Amino acid sequence: MASASAVAAKAAFRALLKRDFSSDEDAVSHFRRVLALPFPAPVPRGLSIERISIAGVPCERLAVRRPEMTILHLHGGAFIGGKLRTYRPFAGRLAKLLNAEVILPDYRLAPEHPFPAAPEDCLAVYRTLLECGVEADKLAVTGDSAGGNLTLATLQTARDLRIALPRCAVAISPGADISGRLPSWRENDRRDAMLSYSTIQIMAKVYLRGHPHDDPRASPLNGDFTGLPPLLLTVSDQECLRDDAYAVAAKARSQGVRVELLARPDLPHAWPVLNALISESREDLQRIAHFVGSLA
C-alpha cells in the first residue's frame, strides 16, 4: 500500500495536471504553467549551485566541494516544459549521496524547438563533458520521463558514434516509445495521476512535428541496446508509461545488457525525483545511488 504522502501527492497531481484539452496550444500552455509552479523544498546544505554553459547549452551545476564523479541528469517535462529549479532537491540529494557533481542541461523545448533539438543538445553536453576531462567510468547519465527517453537515445547515439559510454544509466519512468502502440497508454489512462493517453499523444505530436515516431532517436525502444552500460529502470504499475519500461528491460536484456527494473504499485509517474514529497521516493533514491555507486 502506498504511503500517505504518495496518496496526497497523487491527488494533488491529478487536480493540477489531468485535463481534457481543447487544442495542442492549450495543452502546452497548461503543462508549462503547472511545471513552472514554485517548488518549496529545501536543497541539501553544503552544495554549490551555479549556472554554466556546456556546448552552448545553458546548464545548472550542483556539486559537493570535492566531487568524485559526475551525474548528467536530463529532466522531464514531456519535451515541452520543465524548470531546472524544481530538480534541485533531487539533484542535490543525489550529489550528496554519491559525493558528486550533477549537471542539469536546459535543453531546447518544443514546440519552438521540435525534434531533434532536445537529443542534439543532450548529446552535445554529454560529448563535451568527456572532451573536457570527465572520465567515462566516473560519469553516469540519468533522466526522468522525457529525460528517460533522452537518456536512452543519448546512449544509443554515443555508441553509434564511437563516443565512450558512461559507467551506467538510470531511466526513471522513461517514455521509450512515443508511437502509442504499447497497451498501458490506454489501460492506465484513468489510473495515472499525471498523464493520459490523449495528453501523451498531443505532446508527441508537438515534439515530432511530423517526424516519424519510429526513429530510434525519438523512440529509443526501436533502437539497438547492444553494448550499452548497465541500466536501472524505474516505473509505477499505475502509469501510462508502464509498458515502456518493461519493454526496454526485456529488449535490453535480450541484447546482453545488464538491467535492473524497480517497479512499484500505486505511485505517481517519475516518483523517485519527488524525494521532497514522497517517502518512497527517498528510499528509492537511495537504491538509485547504490546502483550508480556500486559500479565503481
mmCIF file of C-alpha atoms in Angstrom:
data_model
loop_
_atom_site.group_PDB
_atom_site.id
_atom_site.type_symbol
_atom_site.label_atom_id
_atom_site.label_comp_id
_atom_site.label_asym_id
_atom_site.label_seq_id
_atom_site.Cartn_x
_atom_site.Cartn_y
_atom_site.Cartn_z
ATOM 1 C CA MET A 1 0.000 0.000 0.000
ATOM 2 C CA ALA A 2 1.264 3.454 -0.894
ATOM 3 C CA SER A 3 2.232 5.860 1.872
ATOM 4 C CA ALA A 4 0.003 8.727 2.922
ATOM 5 C CA SER A 5 2.452 11.124 1.293
ATOM 6 C CA ALA A 6 2.182 9.258 -2.023
ATOM 7 C CA VAL A 7 -1.623 9.263 -1.873
ATOM 8 C CA ALA A 8 -1.638 13.001 -1.183
ATOM 9 C CA ALA A 9 0.839 13.684 -3.987
ATOM 10 C CA LYS A 10 -1.227 11.716 -6.497
ATOM 11 C CA ALA A 11 -4.362 13.621 -5.532
ATOM 12 C CA ALA A 12 -2.548 16.933 -5.973
ATOM 13 C CA PHE A 13 -1.076 15.965 -9.331
ATOM 14 C CA ARG A 14 -4.453 14.755 -10.572
ATOM 15 C CA ALA A 15 -6.041 18.071 -9.630
ATOM 16 C CA LEU A 16 -3.248 20.087 -11.210
ATOM 17 C CA LEU A 17 -2.471 18.153 -14.382
ATOM 18 C CA LYS A 18 -5.298 15.932 -15.637
ATOM 19 C CA ARG A 19 -7.355 17.802 -18.223
ATOM 20 C CA ASP A 20 -9.222 17.419 -21.486
ATOM 21 C CA PHE A 21 -7.559 19.943 -23.774
ATOM 22 C CA SER A 22 -9.248 21.950 -26.488
ATOM 23 C CA SER A 23 -6.085 22.240 -28.591
ATOM 24 C CA ASP A 24 -2.402 21.429 -28.702
ATOM 25 C CA GLU A 25 -1.636 25.007 -27.676
ATOM 26 C CA ASP A 26 -3.936 24.685 -24.673
ATOM 27 C CA ALA A 27 -2.130 21.524 -23.546
ATOM 28 C CA VAL A 28 1.329 23.062 -23.900
ATOM 29 C CA SER A 29 0.295 26.228 -22.078
ATOM 30 C CA HIS A 30 -1.292 24.277 -19.232
ATOM 31 C CA PHE A 31 1.655 21.920 -18.690
ATOM 32 C CA ARG A 32 4.167 24.745 -18.837
ATOM 33 C CA ARG A 33 2.175 26.735 -16.301
ATOM 34 C CA VAL A 34 1.967 23.811 -13.867
ATOM 35 C CA LEU A 35 5.593 22.753 -14.346
ATOM 36 C CA ALA A 36 6.687 26.320 -13.613
ATOM 37 C CA LEU A 37 4.922 26.470 -10.230
ATOM 38 C CA PRO A 38 7.257 27.156 -7.279
ATOM 39 C CA PHE A 39 8.515 24.014 -5.576
ATOM 40 C CA PRO A 40 9.148 24.984 -1.963
ATOM 41 C CA ALA A 41 11.554 22.219 -0.988
ATOM 42 C CA PRO A 42 14.962 22.587 0.617
ATOM 43 C CA VAL A 43 18.189 21.836 -1.207
ATOM 44 C CA PRO A 44 20.693 19.861 0.900
ATOM 45 C CA ARG A 45 23.288 22.024 2.620
ATOM 46 C CA GLY A 46 26.925 22.054 1.627
ATOM 47 C CA LEU A 47 26.356 22.273 -2.128
ATOM 48 C CA SER A 48 27.362 24.898 -4.627
ATOM 49 C CA ILE A 49 24.812 25.854 -7.293
ATOM 50 C CA GLU A 50 25.908 27.673 -10.410
ATOM 51 C CA ARG A 51 24.723 28.435 -13.912
ATOM 52 C CA ILE A 52 27.150 27.301 -16.600
ATOM 53 C CA SER A 53 27.165 26.698 -20.350
ATOM 54 C CA ILE A 54 28.280 23.416 -21.901
ATOM 55 C CA ALA A 55 28.445 23.120 -25.685
ATOM 56 C CA GLY A 56 26.338 26.260 -25.885
ATOM 57 C CA VAL A 57 23.575 24.676 -23.782
ATOM 58 C CA PRO A 58 22.699 26.522 -20.553
ATOM 59 C CA CYS A 59 23.057 24.193 -17.569
ATOM 60 C CA GLU A 60 22.883 24.195 -13.815
ATOM 61 C CA ARG A 61 25.615 22.519 -11.756
ATOM 62 C CA LEU A 62 25.046 21.321 -8.195
ATOM 63 C CA ALA A 63 28.157 19.956 -6.544
ATOM 64 C CA VAL A 64 29.781 18.930 -3.305
ATOM 65 C CA ARG A 65 33.099 20.577 -2.517
ATOM 66 C CA ARG A 66 35.285 17.810 -3.971
ATOM 67 C CA PRO A 67 33.143 15.707 -6.328
ATOM 68 C CA GLU A 68 34.343 12.211 -7.133
ATOM 69 C CA MET A 69 32.020 11.634 -10.088
ATOM 70 C CA THR A 70 29.636 13.380 -12.475
ATOM 71 C CA ILE A 71 25.920 12.783 -12.961
ATOM 72 C CA LEU A 72 24.315 14.148 -16.116
ATOM 73 C CA HIS A 73 20.585 14.368 -15.368
ATOM 74 C CA LEU A 74 18.151 15.015 -18.231
ATOM 75 C CA HIS A 75 14.934 16.494 -16.863
ATOM 76 C CA GLY A 76 11.378 15.503 -17.694
ATOM 77 C CA GLY A 77 8.518 17.669 -18.878
ATOM 78 C CA ALA A 78 7.040 15.928 -21.945
ATOM 79 C CA PHE A 79 9.618 17.630 -24.198
ATOM 80 C CA ILE A 80 7.721 20.922 -23.846
ATOM 81 C CA GLY A 81 8.453 22.100 -20.291
ATOM 82 C CA GLY A 82 10.363 21.619 -17.074
ATOM 83 C CA LYS A 83 12.262 24.042 -14.853
ATOM 84 C CA LEU A 84 15.725 23.208 -13.525
ATOM 85 C CA ARG A 85 14.981 24.763 -10.141
ATOM 86 C CA THR A 86 12.348 22.104 -9.434
ATOM 87 C CA TYR A 87 15.070 19.445 -9.768
ATOM 88 C CA ARG A 88 17.387 20.947 -7.176
ATOM 89 C CA PRO A 89 16.130 18.855 -4.210
ATOM 90 C CA PHE A 90 16.509 15.636 -6.235
ATOM 91 C CA ALA A 91 19.821 16.589 -7.849
ATOM 92 C CA GLY A 92 21.200 17.940 -4.592
ATOM 93 C CA ARG A 93 20.359 14.785 -2.681
ATOM 94 C CA LEU A 94 21.883 12.631 -5.423
ATOM 95 C CA ALA A 95 25.033 14.759 -5.338
ATOM 96 C CA LYS A 96 25.315 14.260 -1.582
ATOM 97 C CA LEU A 97 24.658 10.516 -1.710
ATOM 98 C CA LEU A 98 27.301 9.965 -4.407
ATOM 99 C CA ASN A 99 29.727 12.746 -3.477
ATOM 100 C CA ALA A 100 29.199 14.049 -6.984
ATOM 101 C CA GLU A 101 28.501 16.992 -9.219
ATOM 102 C CA VAL A 102 25.146 16.909 -11.019
ATOM 103 C CA ILE A 103 24.765 18.654 -14.360
ATOM 104 C CA LEU A 104 21.231 19.676 -15.404
ATOM 105 C CA PRO A 105 21.028 20.794 -19.058
ATOM 106 C CA ASP A 106 18.332 23.281 -20.008
ATOM 107 C CA TYR A 107 17.901 21.657 -23.416
ATOM 108 C CA ARG A 108 15.699 23.210 -26.090
ATOM 109 C CA LEU A 109 11.964 22.512 -25.899
ATOM 110 C CA ALA A 110 9.153 22.015 -28.375
ATOM 111 C CA PRO A 111 7.128 23.455 -29.976
ATOM 112 C CA GLU A 112 9.611 26.293 -30.526
ATOM 113 C CA HIS A 113 12.408 23.744 -30.984
ATOM 114 C CA PRO A 114 10.944 20.399 -32.099
ATOM 115 C CA PHE A 115 12.778 17.106 -32.544
ATOM 116 C CA PRO A 116 15.734 16.636 -32.916
ATOM 117 C CA ALA A 117 16.736 19.738 -30.907
ATOM 118 C CA ALA A 118 16.471 18.063 -27.485
ATOM 119 C CA PRO A 119 18.513 14.909 -28.267
ATOM 120 C CA GLU A 120 21.091 17.019 -30.095
ATOM 121 C CA ASP A 121 21.559 19.257 -27.044
ATOM 122 C CA CYS A 122 21.805 16.312 -24.648
ATOM 123 C CA LEU A 123 24.368 14.519 -26.807
ATOM 124 C CA ALA A 124 26.384 17.735 -27.182
ATOM 125 C CA VAL A 125 26.538 18.199 -23.406
ATOM 126 C CA TYR A 126 27.489 14.553 -22.883
ATOM 127 C CA ARG A 127 30.224 14.650 -25.526
ATOM 128 C CA THR A 128 31.641 17.935 -24.230
ATOM 129 C CA LEU A 129 31.824 16.670 -20.643
ATOM 130 C CA LEU A 130 34.069 13.864 -21.894
ATOM 131 C CA GLU A 131 36.118 16.214 -24.045
ATOM 132 C CA CYS A 132 36.635 18.490 -21.037
ATOM 133 C CA GLY A 133 38.160 15.710 -18.992
ATOM 134 C CA VAL A 134 35.320 13.883 -17.261
ATOM 135 C CA GLU A 135 36.257 10.198 -17.256
ATOM 136 C CA ALA A 136 33.615 7.897 -18.714
ATOM 137 C CA ASP A 137 33.902 5.446 -15.816
ATOM 138 C CA LYS A 138 33.152 8.298 -13.408
ATOM 139 C CA LEU A 139 30.145 9.532 -15.357
ATOM 140 C CA ALA A 140 26.524 8.362 -15.125
ATOM 141 C CA VAL A 141 23.538 9.537 -17.172
ATOM 142 C CA THR A 142 20.116 9.731 -15.541
ATOM 143 C CA GLY A 143 16.790 11.067 -16.714
ATOM 144 C CA ASP A 144 13.091 11.051 -15.880
ATOM 145 C CA SER A 145 10.088 10.727 -18.183
ATOM 146 C CA ALA A 146 11.019 12.586 -21.391
ATOM 147 C CA GLY A 147 14.508 12.768 -19.882
ATOM 148 C CA GLY A 148 14.493 8.976 -19.613
ATOM 149 C CA ASN A 149 13.783 8.873 -23.335
ATOM 150 C CA LEU A 150 16.672 11.267 -23.938
ATOM 151 C CA THR A 151 18.944 9.196 -21.674
ATOM 152 C CA LEU A 152 18.422 6.071 -23.774
ATOM 153 C CA ALA A 153 18.700 7.994 -27.047
ATOM 154 C CA THR A 154 21.940 9.641 -25.892
ATOM 155 C CA LEU A 155 23.498 6.264 -25.054
ATOM 156 C CA GLN A 156 22.493 4.702 -28.366
ATOM 157 C CA THR A 157 23.754 7.623 -30.421
ATOM 158 C CA ALA A 158 27.009 7.883 -28.467
ATOM 159 C CA ARG A 159 27.670 4.199 -29.061
ATOM 160 C CA ASP A 160 26.938 4.550 -32.788
ATOM 161 C CA LEU A 161 29.376 7.485 -32.974
ATOM 162 C CA ARG A 162 32.013 5.515 -31.025
ATOM 163 C CA ILE A 163 31.920 8.006 -28.148
ATOM 164 C CA ALA A 164 32.913 6.491 -24.802
ATOM 165 C CA LEU A 165 29.907 5.273 -22.814
ATOM 166 C CA PRO A 166 29.229 6.093 -19.141
ATOM 167 C CA ARG A 167 29.573 3.638 -16.281
ATOM 168 C CA CYS A 168 25.777 3.253 -16.126
ATOM 169 C CA ALA A 169 22.460 4.953 -16.755
ATOM 170 C CA VAL A 170 19.169 5.365 -14.903
ATOM 171 C CA ALA A 171 15.874 5.922 -16.726
ATOM 172 C CA ILE A 172 13.030 6.924 -14.406
ATOM 173 C CA SER A 173 9.597 6.229 -15.937
ATOM 174 C CA PRO A 174 11.053 6.593 -19.431
ATOM 175 C CA GLY A 175 8.845 7.387 -22.405
ATOM 176 C CA ALA A 176 10.707 4.993 -24.651
ATOM 177 C CA ASP A 177 8.191 4.596 -27.481
ATOM 178 C CA ILE A 178 6.076 7.604 -28.395
ATOM 179 C CA SER A 179 4.107 5.812 -31.104
ATOM 180 C CA GLY A 180 1.231 4.999 -28.735
ATOM 181 C CA ARG A 181 1.266 1.285 -29.602
ATOM 182 C CA LEU A 182 2.011 -0.013 -26.087
ATOM 183 C CA PRO A 183 -1.123 -1.179 -24.201
ATOM 184 C CA SER A 184 -0.514 0.686 -20.936
ATOM 185 C CA TRP A 185 -1.045 4.051 -22.617
ATOM 186 C CA ARG A 186 -4.749 3.180 -22.798
ATOM 187 C CA GLU A 187 -5.010 0.690 -19.927
ATOM 188 C CA ASN A 188 -3.731 3.204 -17.345
ATOM 189 C CA ASP A 189 -5.353 6.268 -18.858
ATOM 190 C CA ARG A 190 -7.582 6.776 -15.800
ATOM 191 C CA ARG A 191 -5.244 5.333 -13.178
ATOM 192 C CA ASP A 192 -2.265 7.578 -13.973
ATOM 193 C CA ALA A 193 -2.416 10.655 -11.742
ATOM 194 C CA MET A 194 -0.393 12.848 -14.114
ATOM 195 C CA LEU A 195 -0.596 11.669 -17.713
ATOM 196 C CA SER A 196 -3.322 10.441 -20.039
ATOM 197 C CA TYR A 197 -3.407 8.755 -23.425
ATOM 198 C CA SER A 198 -4.624 11.915 -25.158
ATOM 199 C CA THR A 199 -2.077 14.149 -23.413
ATOM 200 C CA ILE A 200 0.851 11.930 -24.409
ATOM 201 C CA GLN A 201 -0.446 11.884 -27.988
ATOM 202 C CA ILE A 202 -0.552 15.687 -28.042
ATOM 203 C CA MET A 203 2.952 16.048 -26.611
ATOM 204 C CA ALA A 204 4.351 13.513 -29.066
ATOM 205 C CA LYS A 205 2.766 15.373 -31.986
ATOM 206 C CA VAL A 206 4.069 18.727 -30.773
ATOM 207 C CA TYR A 207 7.559 17.295 -30.221
ATOM 208 C CA LEU A 208 7.878 15.415 -33.516
ATOM 209 C CA ARG A 209 6.055 17.909 -35.749
ATOM 210 C CA GLY A 210 5.611 15.344 -38.493
ATOM 211 C CA HIS A 211 8.864 13.431 -37.983
ATOM 212 C CA PRO A 212 8.376 9.636 -37.972
ATOM 213 C CA HIS A 213 7.740 8.394 -34.439
ATOM 214 C CA ASP A 214 9.641 5.160 -35.105
ATOM 215 C CA ASP A 215 13.006 6.970 -35.412
ATOM 216 C CA PRO A 216 15.105 5.456 -32.575
ATOM 217 C CA ARG A 217 16.284 8.920 -31.538
ATOM 218 C CA ALA A 218 12.616 9.736 -30.833
ATOM 219 C CA SER A 219 11.532 6.267 -29.676
ATOM 220 C CA PRO A 220 14.680 4.544 -28.380
ATOM 221 C CA LEU A 221 12.778 1.303 -27.809
ATOM 222 C CA ASN A 222 13.132 0.896 -31.583
ATOM 223 C CA GLY A 223 16.912 1.208 -31.326
ATOM 224 C CA ASP A 224 19.681 -1.262 -30.618
ATOM 225 C CA PHE A 225 20.751 -1.737 -26.983
ATOM 226 C CA THR A 226 23.782 -3.902 -27.737
ATOM 227 C CA GLY A 227 26.883 -2.745 -25.887
ATOM 228 C CA LEU A 228 25.128 -0.251 -23.623
ATOM 229 C CA PRO A 229 26.233 0.063 -19.991
ATOM 230 C CA PRO A 230 24.178 -1.289 -17.077
ATOM 231 C CA LEU A 231 20.705 0.220 -16.846
ATOM 232 C CA LEU A 232 18.390 0.841 -13.911
ATOM 233 C CA LEU A 233 14.765 1.439 -14.904
ATOM 234 C CA THR A 234 12.036 2.560 -12.525
ATOM 235 C CA VAL A 235 8.300 2.545 -13.197
ATOM 236 C CA SER A 236 4.964 2.569 -11.416
ATOM 237 C CA ASP A 237 2.491 -0.093 -12.476
ATOM 238 C CA GLN A 238 -0.271 2.545 -12.469
ATOM 239 C CA GLU A 239 1.246 4.872 -15.033
ATOM 240 C CA CYS A 240 0.627 5.192 -18.743
ATOM 241 C CA LEU A 241 4.315 4.588 -19.469
ATOM 242 C CA ARG A 242 4.411 1.281 -17.563
ATOM 243 C CA ASP A 243 4.962 -0.841 -20.660
ATOM 244 C CA ASP A 244 7.752 1.419 -21.949
ATOM 245 C CA ALA A 245 9.973 0.438 -19.026
ATOM 246 C CA TYR A 246 9.099 -3.259 -19.190
ATOM 247 C CA ALA A 247 9.691 -3.353 -22.960
ATOM 248 C CA VAL A 248 13.074 -1.622 -22.643
ATOM 249 C CA ALA A 249 14.106 -4.043 -19.897
ATOM 250 C CA ALA A 250 13.146 -7.072 -21.992
ATOM 251 C CA LYS A 251 14.824 -5.877 -25.174
ATOM 252 C CA ALA A 252 17.993 -4.655 -23.494
ATOM 253 C CA ARG A 253 18.384 -7.928 -21.583
ATOM 254 C CA SER A 254 17.873 -9.918 -24.782
ATOM 255 C CA GLN A 255 20.752 -7.926 -26.296
ATOM 256 C CA GLY A 256 23.141 -8.605 -23.441
ATOM 257 C CA VAL A 257 22.698 -5.505 -21.286
ATOM 258 C CA ARG A 258 22.582 -5.786 -17.504
ATOM 259 C CA VAL A 259 19.232 -4.345 -16.423
ATOM 260 C CA GLU A 260 17.674 -3.758 -13.025
ATOM 261 C CA LEU A 261 13.962 -2.947 -13.008
ATOM 262 C CA LEU A 262 12.406 -1.255 -9.985
ATOM 263 C CA ALA A 263 8.619 -1.440 -10.316
ATOM 264 C CA ARG A 264 6.259 -0.122 -7.658
ATOM 265 C CA PRO A 265 2.460 -0.155 -7.373
ATOM 266 C CA ASP A 266 0.290 2.851 -6.563
ATOM 267 C CA LEU A 267 2.913 5.551 -7.052
ATOM 268 C CA PRO A 268 2.875 8.562 -9.375
ATOM 269 C CA HIS A 269 4.813 8.856 -12.587
ATOM 270 C CA ALA A 270 8.547 9.504 -12.051
ATOM 271 C CA TRP A 271 8.182 9.295 -8.257
ATOM 272 C CA PRO A 272 11.929 8.954 -7.434
ATOM 273 C CA VAL A 273 12.526 12.599 -8.375
ATOM 274 C CA LEU A 274 9.894 13.667 -5.841
ATOM 275 C CA ASN A 275 12.075 12.937 -2.836
ATOM 276 C CA ALA A 276 10.943 16.118 -1.113
ATOM 277 C CA LEU A 277 7.303 14.992 -1.251
ATOM 278 C CA ILE A 278 7.005 11.201 -1.100
ATOM 279 C CA SER A 279 8.560 8.860 1.449
ATOM 280 C CA GLU A 280 9.024 6.022 -1.057
ATOM 281 C CA SER A 281 10.997 8.443 -3.206
ATOM 282 C CA ARG A 282 13.606 8.915 -0.514
ATOM 283 C CA GLU A 283 14.010 5.160 -0.121
ATOM 284 C CA ASP A 284 14.293 4.562 -3.852
ATOM 285 C CA LEU A 285 16.700 7.435 -4.368
ATOM 286 C CA GLN A 286 18.994 5.531 -2.009
ATOM 287 C CA ARG A 287 18.600 2.495 -4.274
ATOM 288 C CA ILE A 288 19.466 4.562 -7.333
ATOM 289 C CA ALA A 289 22.566 5.924 -5.615
ATOM 290 C CA HIS A 290 23.592 2.413 -4.567
ATOM 291 C CA PHE A 291 23.210 1.179 -8.165
ATOM 292 C CA VAL A 292 25.353 4.005 -9.538
ATOM 293 C CA GLY A 293 27.929 3.829 -6.747
ATOM 294 C CA SER A 294 28.271 0.052 -6.789
ATOM 295 C CA LEU A 295 29.549 0.094 -10.367
ATOM 296 C CA ALA A 296 32.725 1.998 -9.478
#
